[in-house]
mmCIF file of C-alpha atoms in Angstrom:
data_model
loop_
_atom_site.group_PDB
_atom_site.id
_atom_site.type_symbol
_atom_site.label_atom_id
_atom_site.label_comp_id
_atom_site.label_asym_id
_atom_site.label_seq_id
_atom_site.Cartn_x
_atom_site.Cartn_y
_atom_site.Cartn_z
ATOM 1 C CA UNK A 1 0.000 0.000 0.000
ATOM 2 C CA UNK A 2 1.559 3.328 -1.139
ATOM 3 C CA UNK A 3 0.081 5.817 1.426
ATOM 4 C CA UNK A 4 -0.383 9.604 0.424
ATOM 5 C CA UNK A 5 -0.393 12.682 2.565
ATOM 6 C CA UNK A 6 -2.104 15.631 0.614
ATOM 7 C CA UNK A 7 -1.391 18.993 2.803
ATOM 8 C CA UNK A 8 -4.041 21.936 1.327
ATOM 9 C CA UNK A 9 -2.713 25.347 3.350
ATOM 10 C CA UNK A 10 -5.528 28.072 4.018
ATOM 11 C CA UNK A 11 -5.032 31.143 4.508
ATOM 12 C CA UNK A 12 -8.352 33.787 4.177
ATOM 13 C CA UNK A 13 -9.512 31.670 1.335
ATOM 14 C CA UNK A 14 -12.193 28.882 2.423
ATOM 15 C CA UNK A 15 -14.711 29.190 -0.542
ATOM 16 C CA UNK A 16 -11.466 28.409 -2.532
ATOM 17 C CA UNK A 17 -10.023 25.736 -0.580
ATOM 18 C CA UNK A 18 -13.145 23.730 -0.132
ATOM 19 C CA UNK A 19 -13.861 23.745 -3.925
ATOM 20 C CA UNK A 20 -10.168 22.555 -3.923
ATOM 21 C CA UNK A 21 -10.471 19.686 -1.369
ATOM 22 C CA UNK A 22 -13.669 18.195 -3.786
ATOM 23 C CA UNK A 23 -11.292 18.386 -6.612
ATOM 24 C CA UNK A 24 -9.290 16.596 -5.384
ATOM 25 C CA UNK A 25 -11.671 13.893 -3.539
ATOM 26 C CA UNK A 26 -12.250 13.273 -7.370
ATOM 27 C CA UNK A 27 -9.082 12.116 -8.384
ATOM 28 C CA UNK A 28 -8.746 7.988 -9.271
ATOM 29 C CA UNK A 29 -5.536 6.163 -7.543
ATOM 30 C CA UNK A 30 -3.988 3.277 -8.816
ATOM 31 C CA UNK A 31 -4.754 0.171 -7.133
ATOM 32 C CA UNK A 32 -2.646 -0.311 -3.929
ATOM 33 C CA UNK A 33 -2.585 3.519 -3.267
ATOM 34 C CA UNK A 34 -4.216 5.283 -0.895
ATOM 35 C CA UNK A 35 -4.884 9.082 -0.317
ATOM 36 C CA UNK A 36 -5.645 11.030 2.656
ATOM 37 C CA UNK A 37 -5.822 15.149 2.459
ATOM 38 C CA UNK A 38 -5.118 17.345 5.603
ATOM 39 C CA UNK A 39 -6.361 21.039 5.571
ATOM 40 C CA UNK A 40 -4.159 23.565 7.536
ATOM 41 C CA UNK A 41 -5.657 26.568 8.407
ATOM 42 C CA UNK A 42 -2.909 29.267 8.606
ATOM 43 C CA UNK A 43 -3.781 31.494 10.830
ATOM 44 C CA UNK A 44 -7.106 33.321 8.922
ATOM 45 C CA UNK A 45 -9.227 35.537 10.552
ATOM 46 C CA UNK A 46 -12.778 33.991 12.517
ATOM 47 C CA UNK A 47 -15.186 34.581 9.991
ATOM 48 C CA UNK A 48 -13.211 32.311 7.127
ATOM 49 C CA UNK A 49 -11.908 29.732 9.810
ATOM 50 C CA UNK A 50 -15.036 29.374 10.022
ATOM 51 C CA UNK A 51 -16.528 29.223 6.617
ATOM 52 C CA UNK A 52 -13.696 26.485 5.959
ATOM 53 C CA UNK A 53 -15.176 24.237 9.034
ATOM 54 C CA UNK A 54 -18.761 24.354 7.504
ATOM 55 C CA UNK A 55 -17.215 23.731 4.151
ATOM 56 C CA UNK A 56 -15.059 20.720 5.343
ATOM 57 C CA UNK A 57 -17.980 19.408 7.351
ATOM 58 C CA UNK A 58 -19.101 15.908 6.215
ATOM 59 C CA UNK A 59 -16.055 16.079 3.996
ATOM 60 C CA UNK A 60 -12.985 13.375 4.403
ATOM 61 C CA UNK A 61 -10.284 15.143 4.813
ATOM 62 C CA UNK A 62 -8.623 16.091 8.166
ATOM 63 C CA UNK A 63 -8.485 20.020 9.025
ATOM 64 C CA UNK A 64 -6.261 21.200 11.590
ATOM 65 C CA UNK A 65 -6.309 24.841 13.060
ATOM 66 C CA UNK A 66 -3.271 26.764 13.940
ATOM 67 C CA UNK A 67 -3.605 30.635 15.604
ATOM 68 C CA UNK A 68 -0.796 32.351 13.556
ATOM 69 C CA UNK A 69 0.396 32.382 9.630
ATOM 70 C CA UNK A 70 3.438 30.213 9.604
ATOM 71 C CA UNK A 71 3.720 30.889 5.861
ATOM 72 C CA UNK A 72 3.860 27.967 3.116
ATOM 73 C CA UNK A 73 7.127 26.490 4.475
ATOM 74 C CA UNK A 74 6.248 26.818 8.171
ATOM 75 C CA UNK A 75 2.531 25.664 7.332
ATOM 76 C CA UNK A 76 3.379 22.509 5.141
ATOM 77 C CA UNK A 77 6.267 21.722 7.493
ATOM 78 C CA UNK A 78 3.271 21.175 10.134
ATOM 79 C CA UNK A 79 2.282 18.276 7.278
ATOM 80 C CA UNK A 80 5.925 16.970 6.859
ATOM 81 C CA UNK A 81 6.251 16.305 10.536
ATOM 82 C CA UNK A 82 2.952 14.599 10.479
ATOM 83 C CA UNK A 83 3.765 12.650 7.493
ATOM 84 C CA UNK A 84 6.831 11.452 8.765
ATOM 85 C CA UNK A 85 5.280 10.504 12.232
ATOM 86 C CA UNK A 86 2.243 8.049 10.555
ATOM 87 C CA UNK A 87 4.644 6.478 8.314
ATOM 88 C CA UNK A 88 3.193 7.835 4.936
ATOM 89 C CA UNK A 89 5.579 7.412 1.996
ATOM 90 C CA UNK A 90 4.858 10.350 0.099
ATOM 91 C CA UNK A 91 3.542 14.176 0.889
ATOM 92 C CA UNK A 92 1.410 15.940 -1.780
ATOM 93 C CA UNK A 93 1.705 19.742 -1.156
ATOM 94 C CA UNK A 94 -1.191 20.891 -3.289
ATOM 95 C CA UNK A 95 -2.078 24.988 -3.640
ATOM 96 C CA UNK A 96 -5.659 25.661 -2.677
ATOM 97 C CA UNK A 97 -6.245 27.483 -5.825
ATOM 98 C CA UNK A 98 -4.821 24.513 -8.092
ATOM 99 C CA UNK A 99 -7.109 22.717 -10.170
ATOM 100 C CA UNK A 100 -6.356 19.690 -11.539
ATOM 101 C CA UNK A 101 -6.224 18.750 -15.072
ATOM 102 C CA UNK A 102 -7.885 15.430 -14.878
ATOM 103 C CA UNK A 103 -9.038 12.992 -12.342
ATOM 104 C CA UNK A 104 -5.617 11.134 -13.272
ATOM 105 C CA UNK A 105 -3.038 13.830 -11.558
ATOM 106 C CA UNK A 106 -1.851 12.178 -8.503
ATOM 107 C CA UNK A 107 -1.774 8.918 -10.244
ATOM 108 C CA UNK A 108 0.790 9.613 -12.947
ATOM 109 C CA UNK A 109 3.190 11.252 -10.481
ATOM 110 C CA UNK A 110 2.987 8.293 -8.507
ATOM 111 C CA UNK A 111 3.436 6.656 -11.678
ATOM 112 C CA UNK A 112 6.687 8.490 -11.971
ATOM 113 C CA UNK A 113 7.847 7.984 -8.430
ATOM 114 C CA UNK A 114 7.521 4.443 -8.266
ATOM 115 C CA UNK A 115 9.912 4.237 -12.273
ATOM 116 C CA UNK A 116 11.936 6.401 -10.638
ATOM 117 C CA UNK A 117 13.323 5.327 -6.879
ATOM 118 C CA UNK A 118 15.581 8.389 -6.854
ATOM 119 C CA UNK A 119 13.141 11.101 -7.784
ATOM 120 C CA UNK A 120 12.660 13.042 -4.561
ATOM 121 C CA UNK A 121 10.279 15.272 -5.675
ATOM 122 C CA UNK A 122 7.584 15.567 -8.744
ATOM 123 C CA UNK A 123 5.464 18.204 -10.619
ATOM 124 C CA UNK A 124 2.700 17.957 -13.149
ATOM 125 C CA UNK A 125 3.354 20.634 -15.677
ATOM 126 C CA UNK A 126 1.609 23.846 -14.776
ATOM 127 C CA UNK A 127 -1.088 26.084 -16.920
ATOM 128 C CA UNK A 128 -2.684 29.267 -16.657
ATOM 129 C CA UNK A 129 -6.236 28.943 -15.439
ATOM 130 C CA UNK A 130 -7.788 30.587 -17.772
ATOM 131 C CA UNK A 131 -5.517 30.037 -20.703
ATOM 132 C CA UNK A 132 -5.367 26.210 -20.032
ATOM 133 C CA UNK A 133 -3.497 25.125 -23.578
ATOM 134 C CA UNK A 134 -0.445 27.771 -22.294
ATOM 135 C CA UNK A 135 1.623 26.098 -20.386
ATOM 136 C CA UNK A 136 4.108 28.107 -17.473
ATOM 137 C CA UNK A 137 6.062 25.663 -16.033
ATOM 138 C CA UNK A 138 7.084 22.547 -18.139
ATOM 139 C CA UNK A 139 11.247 21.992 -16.601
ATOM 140 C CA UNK A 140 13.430 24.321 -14.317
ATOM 141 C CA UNK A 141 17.222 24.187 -14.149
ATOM 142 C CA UNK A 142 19.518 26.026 -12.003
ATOM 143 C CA UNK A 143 22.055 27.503 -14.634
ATOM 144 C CA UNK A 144 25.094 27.941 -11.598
ATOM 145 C CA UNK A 145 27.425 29.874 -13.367
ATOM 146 C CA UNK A 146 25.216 32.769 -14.330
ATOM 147 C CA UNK A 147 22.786 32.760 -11.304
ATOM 148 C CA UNK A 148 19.980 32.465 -12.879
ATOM 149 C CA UNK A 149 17.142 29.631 -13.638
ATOM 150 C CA UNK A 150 16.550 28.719 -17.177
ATOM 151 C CA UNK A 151 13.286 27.620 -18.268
ATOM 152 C CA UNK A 152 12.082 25.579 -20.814
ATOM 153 C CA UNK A 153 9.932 27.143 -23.362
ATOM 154 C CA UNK A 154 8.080 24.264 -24.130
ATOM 155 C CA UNK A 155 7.557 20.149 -23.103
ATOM 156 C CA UNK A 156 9.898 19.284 -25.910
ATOM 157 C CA UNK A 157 12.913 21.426 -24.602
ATOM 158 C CA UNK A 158 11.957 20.120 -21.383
ATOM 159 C CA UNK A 159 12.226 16.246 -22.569
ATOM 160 C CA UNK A 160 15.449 17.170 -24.116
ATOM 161 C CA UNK A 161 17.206 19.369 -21.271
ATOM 162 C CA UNK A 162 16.159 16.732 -18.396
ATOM 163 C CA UNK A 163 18.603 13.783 -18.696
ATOM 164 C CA UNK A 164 21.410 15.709 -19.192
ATOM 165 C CA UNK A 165 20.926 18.701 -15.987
ATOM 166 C CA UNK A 166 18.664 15.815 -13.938
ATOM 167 C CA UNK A 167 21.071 17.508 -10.517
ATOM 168 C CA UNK A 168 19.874 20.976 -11.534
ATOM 169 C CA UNK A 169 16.187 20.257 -12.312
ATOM 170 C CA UNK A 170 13.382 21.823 -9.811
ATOM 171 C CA UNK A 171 9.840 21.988 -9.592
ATOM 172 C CA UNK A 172 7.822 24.588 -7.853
ATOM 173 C CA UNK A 173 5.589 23.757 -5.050
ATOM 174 C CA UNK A 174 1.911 24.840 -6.640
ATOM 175 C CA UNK A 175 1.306 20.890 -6.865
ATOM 176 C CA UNK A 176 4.494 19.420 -5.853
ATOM 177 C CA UNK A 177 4.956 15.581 -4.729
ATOM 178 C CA UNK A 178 7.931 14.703 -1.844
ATOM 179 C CA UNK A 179 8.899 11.656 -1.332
ATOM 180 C CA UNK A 180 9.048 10.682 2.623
ATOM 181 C CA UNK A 181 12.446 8.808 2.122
ATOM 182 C CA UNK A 182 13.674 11.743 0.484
ATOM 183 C CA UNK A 183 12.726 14.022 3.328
ATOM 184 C CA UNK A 184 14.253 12.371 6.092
ATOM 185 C CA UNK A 185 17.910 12.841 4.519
ATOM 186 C CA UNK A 186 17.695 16.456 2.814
ATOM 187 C CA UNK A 187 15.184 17.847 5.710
ATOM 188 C CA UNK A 188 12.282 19.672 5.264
ATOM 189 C CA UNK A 189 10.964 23.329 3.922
ATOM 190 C CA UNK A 190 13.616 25.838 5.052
ATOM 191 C CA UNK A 191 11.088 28.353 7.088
ATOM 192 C CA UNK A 192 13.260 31.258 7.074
ATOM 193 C CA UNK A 193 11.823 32.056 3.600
ATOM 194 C CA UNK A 194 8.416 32.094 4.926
ATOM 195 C CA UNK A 195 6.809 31.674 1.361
ATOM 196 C CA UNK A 196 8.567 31.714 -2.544
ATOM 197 C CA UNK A 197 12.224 30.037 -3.114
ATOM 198 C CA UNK A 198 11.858 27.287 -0.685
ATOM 199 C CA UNK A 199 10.627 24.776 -3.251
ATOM 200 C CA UNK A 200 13.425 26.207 -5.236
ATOM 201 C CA UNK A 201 15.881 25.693 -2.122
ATOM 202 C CA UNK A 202 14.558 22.267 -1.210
ATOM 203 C CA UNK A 203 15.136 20.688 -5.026
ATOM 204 C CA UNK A 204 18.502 21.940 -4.537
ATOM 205 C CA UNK A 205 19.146 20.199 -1.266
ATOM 206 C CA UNK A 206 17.482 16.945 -2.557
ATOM 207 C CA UNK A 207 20.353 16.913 -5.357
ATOM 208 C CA UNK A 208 22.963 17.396 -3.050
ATOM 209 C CA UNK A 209 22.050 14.078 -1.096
ATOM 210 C CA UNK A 210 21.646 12.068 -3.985
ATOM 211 C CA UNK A 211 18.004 12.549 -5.076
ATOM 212 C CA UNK A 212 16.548 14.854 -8.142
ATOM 213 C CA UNK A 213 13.230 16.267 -9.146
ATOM 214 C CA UNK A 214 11.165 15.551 -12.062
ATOM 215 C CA UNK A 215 8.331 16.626 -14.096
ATOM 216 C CA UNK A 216 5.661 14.220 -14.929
ATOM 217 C CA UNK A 217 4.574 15.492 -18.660
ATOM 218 C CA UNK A 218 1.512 13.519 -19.103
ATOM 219 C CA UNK A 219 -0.171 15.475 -15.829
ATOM 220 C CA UNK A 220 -1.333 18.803 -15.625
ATOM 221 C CA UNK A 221 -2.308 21.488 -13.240
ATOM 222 C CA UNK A 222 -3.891 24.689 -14.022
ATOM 223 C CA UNK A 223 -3.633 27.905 -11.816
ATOM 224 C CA UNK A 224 -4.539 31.645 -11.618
ATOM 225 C CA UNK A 225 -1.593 33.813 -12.838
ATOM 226 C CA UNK A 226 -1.027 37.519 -12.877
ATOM 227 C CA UNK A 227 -1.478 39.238 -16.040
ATOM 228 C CA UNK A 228 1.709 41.598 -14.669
ATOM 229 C CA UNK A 229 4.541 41.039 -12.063
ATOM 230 C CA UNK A 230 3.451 44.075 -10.291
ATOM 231 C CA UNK A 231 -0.107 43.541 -10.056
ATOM 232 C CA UNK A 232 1.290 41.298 -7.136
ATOM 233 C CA UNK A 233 1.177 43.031 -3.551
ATOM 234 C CA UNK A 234 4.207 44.832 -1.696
ATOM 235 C CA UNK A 235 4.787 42.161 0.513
ATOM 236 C CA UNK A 236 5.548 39.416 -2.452
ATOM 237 C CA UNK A 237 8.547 41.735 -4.415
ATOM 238 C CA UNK A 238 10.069 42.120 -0.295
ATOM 239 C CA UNK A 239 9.708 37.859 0.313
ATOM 240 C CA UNK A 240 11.385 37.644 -3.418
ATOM 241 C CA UNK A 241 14.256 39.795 -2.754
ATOM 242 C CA UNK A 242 15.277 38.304 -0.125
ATOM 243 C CA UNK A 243 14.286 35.057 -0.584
ATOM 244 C CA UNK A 244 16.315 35.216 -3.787
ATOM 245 C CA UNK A 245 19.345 36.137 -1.768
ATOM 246 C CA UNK A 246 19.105 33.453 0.778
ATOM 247 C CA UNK A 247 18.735 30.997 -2.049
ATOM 248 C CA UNK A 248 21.443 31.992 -4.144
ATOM 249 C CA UNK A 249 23.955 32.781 -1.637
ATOM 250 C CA UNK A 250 23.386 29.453 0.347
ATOM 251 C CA UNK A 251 22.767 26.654 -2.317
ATOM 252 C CA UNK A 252 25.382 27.898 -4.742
ATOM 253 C CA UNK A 253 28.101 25.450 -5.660
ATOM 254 C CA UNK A 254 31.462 26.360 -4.260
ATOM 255 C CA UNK A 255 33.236 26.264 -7.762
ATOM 256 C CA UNK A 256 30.752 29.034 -8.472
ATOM 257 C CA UNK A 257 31.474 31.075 -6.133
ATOM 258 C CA UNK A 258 33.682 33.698 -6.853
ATOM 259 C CA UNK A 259 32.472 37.375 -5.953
ATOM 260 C CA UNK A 260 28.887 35.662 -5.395
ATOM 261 C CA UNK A 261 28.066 38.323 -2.384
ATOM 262 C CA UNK A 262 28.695 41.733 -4.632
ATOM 263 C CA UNK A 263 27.003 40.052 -7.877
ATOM 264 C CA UNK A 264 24.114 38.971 -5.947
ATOM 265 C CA UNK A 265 23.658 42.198 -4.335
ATOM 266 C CA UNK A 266 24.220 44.603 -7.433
ATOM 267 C CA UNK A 267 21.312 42.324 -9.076
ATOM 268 C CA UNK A 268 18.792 42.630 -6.049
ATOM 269 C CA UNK A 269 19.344 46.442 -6.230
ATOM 270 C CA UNK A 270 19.213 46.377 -9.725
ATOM 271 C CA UNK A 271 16.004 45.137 -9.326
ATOM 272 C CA UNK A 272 14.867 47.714 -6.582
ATOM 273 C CA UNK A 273 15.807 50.447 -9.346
ATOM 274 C CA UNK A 274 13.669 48.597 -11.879
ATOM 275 C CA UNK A 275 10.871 48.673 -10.266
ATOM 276 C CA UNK A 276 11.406 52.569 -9.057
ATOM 277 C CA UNK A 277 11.924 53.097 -12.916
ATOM 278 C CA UNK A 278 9.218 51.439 -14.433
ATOM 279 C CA UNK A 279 6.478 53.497 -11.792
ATOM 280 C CA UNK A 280 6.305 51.309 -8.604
ATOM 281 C CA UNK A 281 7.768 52.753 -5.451
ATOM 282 C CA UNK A 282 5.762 51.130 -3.134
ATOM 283 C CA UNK A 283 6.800 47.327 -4.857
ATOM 284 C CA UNK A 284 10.299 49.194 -4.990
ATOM 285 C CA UNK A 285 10.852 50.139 -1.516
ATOM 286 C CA UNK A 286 9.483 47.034 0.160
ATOM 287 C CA UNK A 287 12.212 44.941 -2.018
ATOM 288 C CA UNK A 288 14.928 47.273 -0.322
ATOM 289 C CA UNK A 289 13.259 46.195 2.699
ATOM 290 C CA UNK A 290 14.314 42.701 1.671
ATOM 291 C CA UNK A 291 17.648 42.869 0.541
ATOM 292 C CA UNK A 292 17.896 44.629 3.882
ATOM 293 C CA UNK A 293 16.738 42.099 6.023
ATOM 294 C CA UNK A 294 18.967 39.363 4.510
ATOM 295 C CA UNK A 295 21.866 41.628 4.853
ATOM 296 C CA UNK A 296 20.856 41.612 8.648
ATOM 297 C CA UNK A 297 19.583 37.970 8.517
ATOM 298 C CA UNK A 298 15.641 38.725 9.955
ATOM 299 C CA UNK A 299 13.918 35.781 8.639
ATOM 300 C CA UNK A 300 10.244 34.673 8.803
ATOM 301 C CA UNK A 301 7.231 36.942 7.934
ATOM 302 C CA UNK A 302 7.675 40.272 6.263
ATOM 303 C CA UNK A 303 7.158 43.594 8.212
ATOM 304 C CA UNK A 304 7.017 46.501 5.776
ATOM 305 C CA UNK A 305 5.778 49.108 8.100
ATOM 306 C CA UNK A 306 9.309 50.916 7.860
ATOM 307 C CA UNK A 307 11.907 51.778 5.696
ATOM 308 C CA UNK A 308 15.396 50.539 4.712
ATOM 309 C CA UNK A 309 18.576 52.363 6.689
ATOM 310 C CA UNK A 310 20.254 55.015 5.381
ATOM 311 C CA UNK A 311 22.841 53.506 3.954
ATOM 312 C CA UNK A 312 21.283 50.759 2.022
ATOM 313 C CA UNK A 313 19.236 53.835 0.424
ATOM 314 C CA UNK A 314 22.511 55.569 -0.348
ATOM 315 C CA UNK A 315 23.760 52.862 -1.995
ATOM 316 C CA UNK A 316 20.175 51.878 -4.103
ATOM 317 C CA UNK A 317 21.128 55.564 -5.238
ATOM 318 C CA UNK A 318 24.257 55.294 -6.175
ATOM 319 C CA UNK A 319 23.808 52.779 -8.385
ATOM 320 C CA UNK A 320 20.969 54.406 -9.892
ATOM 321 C CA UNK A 321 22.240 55.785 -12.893
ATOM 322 C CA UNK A 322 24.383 52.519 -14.362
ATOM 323 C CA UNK A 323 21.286 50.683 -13.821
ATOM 324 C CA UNK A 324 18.933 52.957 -15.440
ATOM 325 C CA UNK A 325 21.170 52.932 -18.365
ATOM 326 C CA UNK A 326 20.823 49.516 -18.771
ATOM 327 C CA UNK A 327 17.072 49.280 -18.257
ATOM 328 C CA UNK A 328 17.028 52.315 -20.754
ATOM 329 C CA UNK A 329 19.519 50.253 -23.563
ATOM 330 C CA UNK A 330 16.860 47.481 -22.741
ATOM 331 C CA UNK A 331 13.626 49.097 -23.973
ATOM 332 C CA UNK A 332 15.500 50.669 -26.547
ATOM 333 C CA UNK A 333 16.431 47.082 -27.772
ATOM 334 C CA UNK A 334 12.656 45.802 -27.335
#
């Protein structure tokens, strides 16, 4: 019997969740497999908590209740432990605003797990909701030298890249499957990051102790997307820049390592400047806030209700010019 954990996080969203958990109870397992789906409710305010436990009523799934936001690592961590302590061999962290393709989702990436003993973690490929033939994430790689992630354009660049960068492959966490075994070498969700790069960060502690990810390109996810970057809130560009930083400056290889610290930080204030010069202060100054914080290593949730120290500021300045120069060569070029 292959035993699943599926860990749904809420957060302020119950009409959504619920309509995700019956989703889900749809899917079809293969025979010897065996599902069970735990609702976390992260910390949302009465009225929703509330909503959810109507919702969830009569429902099979298992909702648990926690007082405070620990964020998506701190939240699914809650899952991981439990997971881990009832023996389950995988842990299906599913978004609550994920729908699934098919009733066939969680079967093919078990499908893939079970060809594949040293895949430690799994994604369907991902669409936009409401463009469901576009596909957004088909293969990730972590290009080392340049610092940067290169992503397939399409499922046939994918294919081909895979075999050959299998140590540098990731897979976001919208619908990601973990492997137990896998956990309990390479640890769980790193909680300083709150929410964004920790599926990121995980993937690339999974390939350092032996295990890879994997996409499973006959499944498929769709979820809502942004039409722009900055139609996302404040507190998203400050858990990105410094999320980013932790990420890069902790998982890089060493042989890639040279003058990481100034590179990294002339790009993260790059992008402070970019989004001063295309019109967004707000999105601008709560990224400062970010590199900021992971210059003086506060972790967790983000507090925006202040701004960055005077010298950070001088130095976003500073480099204001070379950068705008470059963003200015760019649209010229466009």
């Amino acid at each position: 019997m292959m035993r699943v954990l599926v860990s749904i996080l809420n957060w302020n969203g119950a009409a959504q969740t619920v309509e995700c958990v019956r989703d889900l109870l749809r899917q079809q397992l293969p025979e010897g497999a065996r599902a069970d789906i735990l609702v976390i409710d992260n910390g949302s305010a009465a009225a929703d908590a509330q909503a959810l436990g109507d919702g969830l009523a009569g429902l099979p799934v298992r909702l648990r209740r926690e007082s405070v936001n620990h964020g998506f690592a701190g939240g699914h961590n809650l899952a991981v432990a439990d997971a881990l302590a009832q023996g389950y061999d995988f842990l299906w962290l599913v978004n609550n605003d994920a729908v699934m393709g098919d009733e066939h989702v969680l079967a093919r990436l078990l499908a893939l797990m079970v060809a594949d003993p040293r895949c430690g973690a799994a994604s369907p490929l991902l669409a936009i909701l409401d463009q469901p033939e576009k596909i957004y994430f088909c293969g990730n790689f972590h290009d080392w030298p340049s610092g940067t992630t290169r992503r397939a354009r399409d499922v046939d660049e994918a294919r081909r890249l895979a075999p050959a960068r299998l140590a540098q492959q990731w897979v976001p966490g919208t619908a990601m499957l973990l492997r137990l075994d896998a956990l309990r070498t390479a640890g769980a969700l790193d909680e300083r990051m709150f929410a964004y790069y920790e599926d990121d960060e995980l993937c690339a502690r999974l390939a350092a102790a032996g295990w890879h990810s994997a996409v499973a390109y006959d499944a498929r996810v769709l979820h809502a997307m942004p039409k722009r970057e900055t139609d996302r809130p404040p507190y998203y560009f400050y858990l990105m820049a410094r999320n980013h930083l932790i990420f890069w400056h902790g998982s890089t290889p060493a042989a890639h390592r040279r003058a990481l610290g100034l590179k990294l930080l002339d790009r993260a204030l790059y992008d402070v400047n970019r989004l001063r010069y295309r019109g967004y202060p707000q999105h601008a100054e709560a990224a400062l806030l970010g590199v900021e914080d992971f210059l003086r290593r506060r972790h967790g949730r983000p507090q925006l209700a202040r701004r960055a120290a005077l010298p950070l500021r001088w130095l976003r300045a500073l480099l204001w010019l070379p950068h705008r120069r470059v963003l200015r060569r760019l649209d010229g070029n466009a």
